[in-house]
Coordinates of C-alpha atoms in Angstrom, one line a residue:
X1 CA -23.5 68.7 30.0
X2 CA -25.0 71.8 28.3
X3 CA -27.1 70.8 25.3
X4 CA -26.2 74.0 23.6
X5 CA -22.6 72.9 23.5
X6 CA -23.3 69.2 22.7
X7 CA -21.5 67.9 19.6
X8 CA -24.2 66.2 17.5
X9 CA -27.5 67.8 16.5
X10 CA -30.9 66.2 16.4
X11 CA -32.7 65.9 13.0
X12 CA -36.4 66.1 12.2
X13 CA -36.2 63.8 9.2
X14 CA -34.9 60.2 9.0
X15 CA -32.0 59.6 6.7
X16 CA -33.3 58.4 3.3
X17 CA -30.6 55.7 2.9
X18 CA -31.4 54.0 6.2
X19 CA -34.4 51.7 6.6
X20 CA -33.7 50.1 10.0
X21 CA -35.2 51.7 13.2
X22 CA -31.9 51.7 15.1
X23 CA -30.0 53.6 12.4
X24 CA -32.8 56.1 11.8
X25 CA -33.2 56.9 15.5
X26 CA -29.5 56.9 16.4
X27 CA -28.7 59.3 13.5
X28 CA -31.7 61.6 14.1
X29 CA -30.9 61.8 17.8
X30 CA -27.2 62.6 17.3
X31 CA -25.7 59.4 18.7
X32 CA -24.0 58.3 15.5
X33 CA -23.2 59.6 12.0
X34 CA -23.0 57.5 8.9
X35 CA -19.6 57.7 7.1
X36 CA -20.4 55.2 4.4
X37 CA -22.3 51.9 4.0
X38 CA -21.6 49.8 7.1
X39 CA -19.3 52.5 8.7
X40 CA -20.4 54.9 11.5
X41 CA -18.9 57.6 13.7
X42 CA -19.9 57.5 17.4
X43 CA -20.7 61.0 18.6
X44 CA -20.5 62.0 22.3
X45 CA -24.0 60.7 23.1
X46 CA -23.3 57.4 21.4
X47 CA -19.9 56.9 22.9
X48 CA -21.3 57.4 26.4
X49 CA -23.8 54.6 25.7
X50 CA -21.0 52.4 24.4
X51 CA -18.9 53.0 27.5
X52 CA -21.8 52.0 29.7
X53 CA -22.2 48.8 27.8
X54 CA -18.5 48.1 28.0
X55 CA -18.6 48.6 31.8
X56 CA -21.3 46.0 32.2
X57 CA -19.5 43.6 30.0
X58 CA -16.1 44.0 31.8
X59 CA -17.7 43.5 35.2
X60 CA -19.5 40.3 34.2
X61 CA -16.6 38.8 32.2
X62 CA -14.1 39.5 34.9
X63 CA -16.4 38.0 37.5
X64 CA -15.9 34.6 35.7
X65 CA -12.1 35.0 35.5
X66 CA -11.6 36.9 32.3
X67 CA -8.4 39.0 32.0
X68 CA -8.5 42.0 29.7
X69 CA -5.8 42.5 27.1
X70 CA -5.5 44.3 23.8
X71 CA -4.3 42.7 20.6
X72 CA -3.4 44.1 17.1
X73 CA -6.1 44.7 14.5
X74 CA -3.4 44.3 11.8
X75 CA -2.2 40.7 11.4
X76 CA 0.1 38.9 8.9
X77 CA -1.0 36.8 6.1
X78 CA 1.2 33.9 7.3
X79 CA -0.7 33.8 10.7
X80 CA -4.0 33.4 8.9
X81 CA -2.6 30.8 6.5
X82 CA -1.7 28.6 9.4
X83 CA -5.4 28.2 10.3
X84 CA -6.6 28.0 6.7
X85 CA -8.7 31.2 7.1
X86 CA -6.7 33.5 4.8
X87 CA -9.1 33.0 1.9
X88 CA -12.4 33.5 3.7
X89 CA -14.4 36.1 1.7
X90 CA -15.0 38.7 4.5
X91 CA -11.3 39.5 5.0
X92 CA -10.0 43.0 4.3
X93 CA -6.5 42.5 2.9
X94 CA -3.7 45.0 2.4
X95 CA 0.0 45.4 1.7
X96 CA 2.6 47.6 3.4
X97 CA 5.2 49.5 1.5
X98 CA 7.5 46.5 1.5
X99 CA 4.8 44.5 -0.3
X100 CA 4.1 42.3 2.8
X101 CA 0.6 41.0 3.1
X102 CA -1.7 41.8 6.1
X103 CA -5.3 41.4 7.1
X104 CA -7.5 43.5 9.3
X105 CA -9.0 41.2 11.9
X106 CA -12.6 40.2 11.7
X107 CA -12.0 38.2 14.8
X108 CA -8.9 37.4 16.9
X109 CA -8.6 33.6 17.3
X110 CA -5.3 33.5 15.4
X111 CA -3.4 36.2 17.3
X112 CA -4.7 35.4 20.7
X113 CA -3.9 31.7 20.3
X114 CA -0.4 32.5 19.0
X115 CA 0.3 34.6 22.1
X116 CA -1.2 31.9 24.4
X117 CA 1.2 29.3 22.9
X118 CA 4.1 31.4 24.3
X119 CA 2.5 31.6 27.8
X120 CA 0.8 28.2 28.4
X121 CA 3.5 25.7 29.3
X122 CA 2.0 23.3 31.8
X123 CA -1.4 22.4 33.2
X124 CA -0.7 24.9 36.0
X125 CA -1.2 27.7 33.5
X126 CA -4.8 26.5 32.9
X127 CA -7.6 27.4 32.7
X128 CA -6.9 30.7 31.2
X129 CA -9.5 33.3 29.9
X130 CA -8.4 36.4 28.0
X131 CA -10.7 39.0 26.5
X132 CA -10.5 42.3 24.7
X133 CA -12.9 45.0 23.5
X134 CA -11.5 45.8 20.1
X135 CA -12.4 47.1 16.6
X136 CA -13.1 44.5 13.9
X137 CA -13.4 44.7 10.2
X138 CA -15.5 42.5 7.9
X139 CA -16.0 43.0 4.2
X140 CA -19.8 42.5 4.4
X141 CA -21.2 42.2 0.9
X142 CA -24.5 43.8 2.0
X143 CA -24.1 45.9 5.2
X144 CA -27.5 46.6 6.5
X145 CA -29.7 47.1 9.5
X146 CA -27.7 50.0 10.9
X147 CA -25.4 49.0 13.7
X148 CA -26.6 45.4 13.4
X149 CA -24.4 44.4 10.4
X150 CA -21.5 46.7 9.6
X151 CA -18.0 46.6 8.0
X152 CA -16.3 48.2 11.0
X153 CA -17.5 47.4 14.5
X154 CA -16.4 47.0 18.1
X155 CA -16.6 43.7 19.8
X156 CA -15.8 42.1 23.1
X157 CA -14.2 38.7 22.3
X158 CA -13.2 36.3 25.0
X159 CA -11.1 33.2 24.5
X160 CA -10.7 30.4 27.0
X161 CA -8.0 27.7 27.2
X162 CA -8.5 24.4 29.2
X163 CA -6.9 21.1 30.1
X164 CA -9.8 19.0 28.8
X165 CA -13.4 19.1 27.4
X166 CA -14.9 18.7 30.9
X167 CA -13.2 21.9 32.1
X168 CA -14.3 23.7 29.0
X169 CA -17.9 22.6 29.6
X170 CA -17.8 24.1 33.1
X171 CA -16.5 27.4 31.9
X172 CA -18.9 27.4 29.0
X173 CA -21.8 27.3 31.3
X174 CA -20.4 30.1 33.4
X175 CA -20.0 32.2 30.3
X176 CA -23.6 31.4 29.3
X177 CA -24.9 32.7 32.6
X178 CA -22.6 35.8 32.4
X179 CA -24.0 36.6 29.0
X180 CA -27.6 36.4 30.2
X181 CA -26.7 38.7 33.1
X182 CA -25.1 41.2 30.6
X183 CA -28.2 41.4 28.5
X184 CA -30.5 41.7 31.6
X185 CA -28.3 44.5 33.0
X186 CA -28.5 46.2 29.6
X187 CA -32.3 46.2 29.8
X188 CA -33.0 43.2 27.5
X189 CA -34.5 39.8 27.9
X190 CA -32.2 37.4 26.0
X191 CA -32.6 33.7 25.3
X192 CA -29.7 31.3 25.0
X193 CA -30.6 29.6 21.7
X194 CA -29.0 26.5 20.3
X195 CA -27.5 27.1 16.9
X196 CA -25.0 25.7 14.5
X197 CA -21.3 26.3 15.0
X198 CA -20.9 27.7 11.5
X199 CA -17.3 28.0 10.4
X200 CA -16.0 27.7 14.0
X201 CA -17.1 24.2 15.1
X202 CA -19.3 21.2 14.3
X203 CA -20.7 21.3 17.8
X204 CA -23.9 23.1 18.9
X205 CA -23.2 26.7 19.8
X206 CA -25.4 29.2 21.6
X207 CA -26.7 32.4 20.2
X208 CA -28.2 35.0 22.5
X209 CA -31.4 36.1 20.9
X210 CA -33.6 39.1 21.7
X211 CA -37.2 39.3 20.5
X212 CA -37.8 42.2 18.1
X213 CA -40.0 42.8 15.1
X214 CA -36.9 43.9 13.2
X215 CA -35.2 40.6 13.8
X216 CA -33.2 38.8 11.1
X217 CA -33.7 35.3 12.6
X218 CA -36.6 33.0 13.5
X219 CA -36.3 31.4 16.9
X220 CA -38.5 28.6 18.3
X221 CA -39.2 29.3 22.0
X222 CA -40.9 27.1 24.5
X223 CA -43.5 28.9 26.5
X224 CA -43.1 26.6 29.5
X225 CA -39.4 25.9 30.2
X226 CA -37.6 28.6 28.1
X227 CA -35.9 26.1 25.8
X228 CA -35.0 27.7 22.5
X229 CA -33.5 26.8 19.2
X230 CA -32.7 28.5 15.9
X231 CA -35.0 27.7 13.0
X232 CA -32.0 26.7 10.9
X233 CA -31.3 23.6 12.9
X234 CA -34.7 22.6 14.4
X235 CA -36.7 19.7 13.1
X236 CA -40.3 20.2 12.1
X237 CA -42.0 20.1 15.5
X238 CA -44.7 22.1 17.4
X239 CA -43.7 20.8 20.8
X240 CA -40.6 21.3 23.0
X241 CA -38.3 18.3 23.1
X242 CA -37.3 19.3 26.6
X243 CA -40.7 19.5 28.4
X244 CA -43.4 18.9 25.7
X245 CA -44.6 22.5 25.9
X246 CA -45.8 24.5 22.9
X247 CA -43.2 26.0 20.7
X248 CA -43.7 29.6 19.4
X249 CA -42.0 31.2 16.5
X250 CA -40.5 34.7 17.2
X251 CA -38.5 37.1 15.2
X252 CA -35.2 37.7 16.9
X253 CA -31.9 39.5 16.6
X254 CA -28.6 37.9 17.7
X255 CA -26.9 39.9 20.4
X256 CA -23.9 37.6 21.0
X257 CA -22.7 34.0 20.6
X258 CA -20.5 31.4 22.3
X259 CA -18.7 28.4 20.7
X260 CA -16.7 25.4 21.8
X261 CA -13.7 25.4 19.5
X262 CA -12.1 22.2 20.7
X263 CA -8.4 21.9 19.6
X264 CA -8.5 23.3 16.1
X265 CA -6.7 26.5 16.7
X266 CA -4.5 25.0 19.4
X267 CA -3.3 22.4 16.8
X268 CA -2.8 24.9 14.0
X269 CA -0.8 27.3 16.2
X270 CA 0.9 25.0 18.6
X271 CA -0.7 25.5 22.1
X272 CA 0.7 22.5 23.8
X273 CA 1.2 22.0 27.5
X274 CA 2.6 19.4 29.8
X275 CA -0.2 17.6 31.5
X276 CA -0.5 16.2 35.0
X277 CA 0.8 12.9 33.8
X278 CA 3.8 14.5 32.2
X279 CA 2.6 14.1 28.7
X280 CA 2.4 16.8 26.0
X281 CA -1.2 17.8 25.3
X282 CA -3.2 20.3 23.2
X283 CA -5.2 23.0 25.0
X284 CA -9.0 22.9 24.4
X285 CA -10.5 26.3 23.5
X286 CA -13.8 28.2 23.6
X287 CA -14.7 31.7 22.2
X288 CA -17.4 34.1 23.3
X289 CA -18.4 37.3 21.4
X290 CA -20.6 40.3 21.9
X291 CA -20.7 43.3 19.6
X292 CA -21.0 46.4 21.7
X293 CA -22.4 48.6 18.8
X294 CA -24.7 45.7 17.8
X295 CA -26.0 45.5 21.4
X296 CA -26.6 49.3 21.3
X297 CA -28.6 48.9 18.1
X298 CA -30.5 45.9 19.6
X299 CA -31.6 48.0 22.6
X300 CA -33.0 50.7 20.3
X301 CA -34.8 48.1 18.2
X302 CA -36.3 46.3 21.1
X303 CA -37.4 49.1 23.5
X304 CA -37.9 52.3 21.5
X305 CA -41.3 53.7 20.5
X306 CA -42.8 56.0 17.8
X307 CA -41.4 59.1 19.5
X308 CA -37.8 57.8 19.7
X309 CA -35.3 55.9 21.9
X310 CA -36.1 54.7 25.4
X311 CA -32.7 53.9 27.1
X312 CA -32.6 51.6 30.1
X313 CA -31.2 53.3 33.1
X314 CA -28.0 51.2 33.0
X315 CA -26.8 52.3 29.6
X316 CA -28.4 55.8 29.1
X317 CA -26.0 58.5 28.1
X318 CA -27.4 60.6 31.0
X319 CA -29.8 59.8 33.8
X320 CA -31.7 63.1 33.7
X321 CA -32.6 65.6 31.0
X322 CA -33.2 69.0 32.6
X323 CA -35.2 71.2 30.3
X324 CA -35.4 75.0 30.7
X325 CA -38.5 76.6 29.1
X326 CA -37.9 80.3 28.4
X327 CA -40.5 82.8 29.5
X328 CA -41.9 85.5 27.3
X329 CA -41.4 88.0 30.1
X330 CA -37.7 88.9 30.1
X331 CA -37.5 89.6 33.9
X332 CA -39.3 86.4 34.7
X333 CA -37.2 84.5 32.2
X334 CA -34.0 85.5 34.1
X335 CA -35.5 84.0 37.3
X336 CA -36.6 80.8 35.5
X337 CA -33.1 80.4 33.9
X338 CA -31.4 81.1 37.2
X339 CA -33.5 78.4 38.9
X340 CA -32.7 75.9 36.1
X341 CA -29.0 76.7 36.4
X342 CA -29.1 76.1 40.2
X343 CA -30.9 72.7 39.7
X344 CA -28.3 71.7 37.1
X345 CA -25.5 72.6 39.5
X346 CA -27.1 70.7 42.4
X347 CA -27.7 67.6 40.4
X348 CA -24.2 67.6 38.9
X349 CA -22.6 68.2 42.3
X350 CA -24.1 65.0 43.5
X351 CA -22.5 63.0 40.7
X352 CA -25.7 62.4 38.8
X353 CA -25.3 62.6 35.0
X354 CA -27.5 65.3 33.6
X355 CA -28.0 66.8 30.1
X356 CA -29.2 70.4 30.5
X357 CA -31.2 71.8 27.6
X358 CA -30.3 75.4 28.1
X359 CA -31.1 76.4 24.5
X360 CA -33.1 79.6 24.1
X361 CA -33.9 79.4 20.4
X362 CA -36.0 76.2 20.6
X363 CA -39.8 76.1 21.1
X364 CA -41.3 74.0 23.9
X365 CA -42.6 71.5 21.4
X366 CA -39.2 71.2 19.8
X367 CA -37.5 70.7 23.2
X368 CA -39.9 68.0 24.2
X369 CA -39.6 66.2 20.8
X370 CA -35.8 66.2 21.1
X371 CA -36.1 64.9 24.7
X372 CA -38.3 62.0 23.6
X373 CA -36.1 61.3 20.6
X374 CA -32.9 61.1 22.7
X375 CA -34.6 58.9 25.3
X376 CA -32.9 59.8 28.6
X377 CA -34.7 58.1 31.5
X378 CA -36.0 61.2 33.4
X379 CA -37.1 64.5 32.0
X380 CA -37.2 67.5 34.4
X381 CA -38.9 70.7 33.4
X382 CA -38.3 74.1 34.8
X383 CA -40.8 76.7 33.5
X384 CA -42.4 79.9 34.7
X385 CA -45.4 78.0 35.9
X386 CA -43.2 75.5 37.8
X387 CA -41.1 78.2 39.4
X388 CA -44.3 79.9 40.7
X389 CA -45.1 76.7 42.6
X390 CA -41.5 76.1 43.6
X391 CA -41.6 72.8 41.8
X392 CA -40.3 70.9 38.8
X393 CA -42.3 68.6 36.5
X394 CA -40.7 65.1 36.2
X395 CA -41.6 62.4 33.7
X396 CA -40.0 59.1 33.0
X397 CA -39.4 58.4 29.4
X398 CA -42.0 55.9 28.1
X399 CA -44.6 56.8 30.7
X400 CA -47.6 59.1 30.2
X401 CA -48.1 60.7 33.6
X402 CA -45.9 63.4 35.1
X403 CA -45.2 64.0 38.7
X404 CA -44.5 67.3 40.5
X405 CA -41.7 67.5 43.0
X406 CA -40.4 70.4 45.0
X407 CA -37.2 72.0 43.8
X408 CA -35.4 71.1 47.0
X409 CA -36.4 67.4 46.7
X410 CA -35.4 66.8 43.1
X411 CA -31.8 65.6 43.9
X412 CA -33.1 63.2 46.5
X413 CA -35.7 61.9 44.1
X414 CA -33.1 61.2 41.5
X415 CA -30.7 59.5 44.0
X416 CA -33.6 57.3 45.1
X417 CA -34.3 56.3 41.5
X418 CA -30.7 55.6 40.9
X419 CA -30.6 53.3 43.9
X420 CA -33.6 51.2 42.7

């Protein structure tokens, strides 16, 4: 991708109406644009990151048996009245031209359960796990923290249906492990923290917390065994109830959550099946959510620095950022630009994602500042000095030292780094 053609420009100043690190950096770097409070546009750089996050999520959820579907955002009032959730205060409500009442889904328990009721007939149809990556709408009274708390957002929500509690417990543990893999692959260390079930269930749920100074939650973590629990539900204690180790308070942000729903939605929406004994039974449910934009914001909060974003390799919009530095000598500049063009073509030909800063009007300092702000893993510099040595200067984002690699070896170098 030529940076001169990229839709979305970098900015020197942070937006005055944003205080969170993730919103400031993502807007300045041209990943997102703020439409209104709690509503953002994803520009090409931001969408590339979202697609990488979605790919990781799909692979790990399908590895535990999840099947992807897509359900309506627009749902009828009657459906939400069946579960007693029509009057919750976060709902966006609207009417069509015939004066029929609808809601915009903040989550999709109702519609997915209704569809499941038509397709689950006997125990042979269970267990069943269905997920989607879908837009959600919540009328947040105080949207804040950039992508962390918004009115419109994208979420992966998975719903599982089971014969009994024991089968749900088994799948729940699989989902917990899958979530930890998702966060690890996205470059984050997450903790499965016990929390309250909120409006979903009276049982203990699990929130997946990531340590960050910008965190909205306080989590107690055991330094020995990794046990963790949200401050909201922990008793006053300085030692771990699991191993006796010391508990440490950390500021965290929630990246995802999982709940055991039991039979609430099955009962409300009629998900009955014929059991092995021939009797009619209610399906037991679980739900499992990860906000993709929220995860994107969490990464920026957790691993950025004072210069800008530092994307993990797995979710970076591009793997390499090739920077052409114009020469003051016009004849030499043509040679430098030609060499940079050939490197760009060679890297692209091998299927390696590269953003090529081919801009001529920017100073060296401005190009380097943009590169640090955008946060692509590897910066490759082609300049008059480098061309004279038949080399490029390579620097990994977040590291201080550069290395010098011959032009003919740069593709192999990137291939080796991708394979690590």
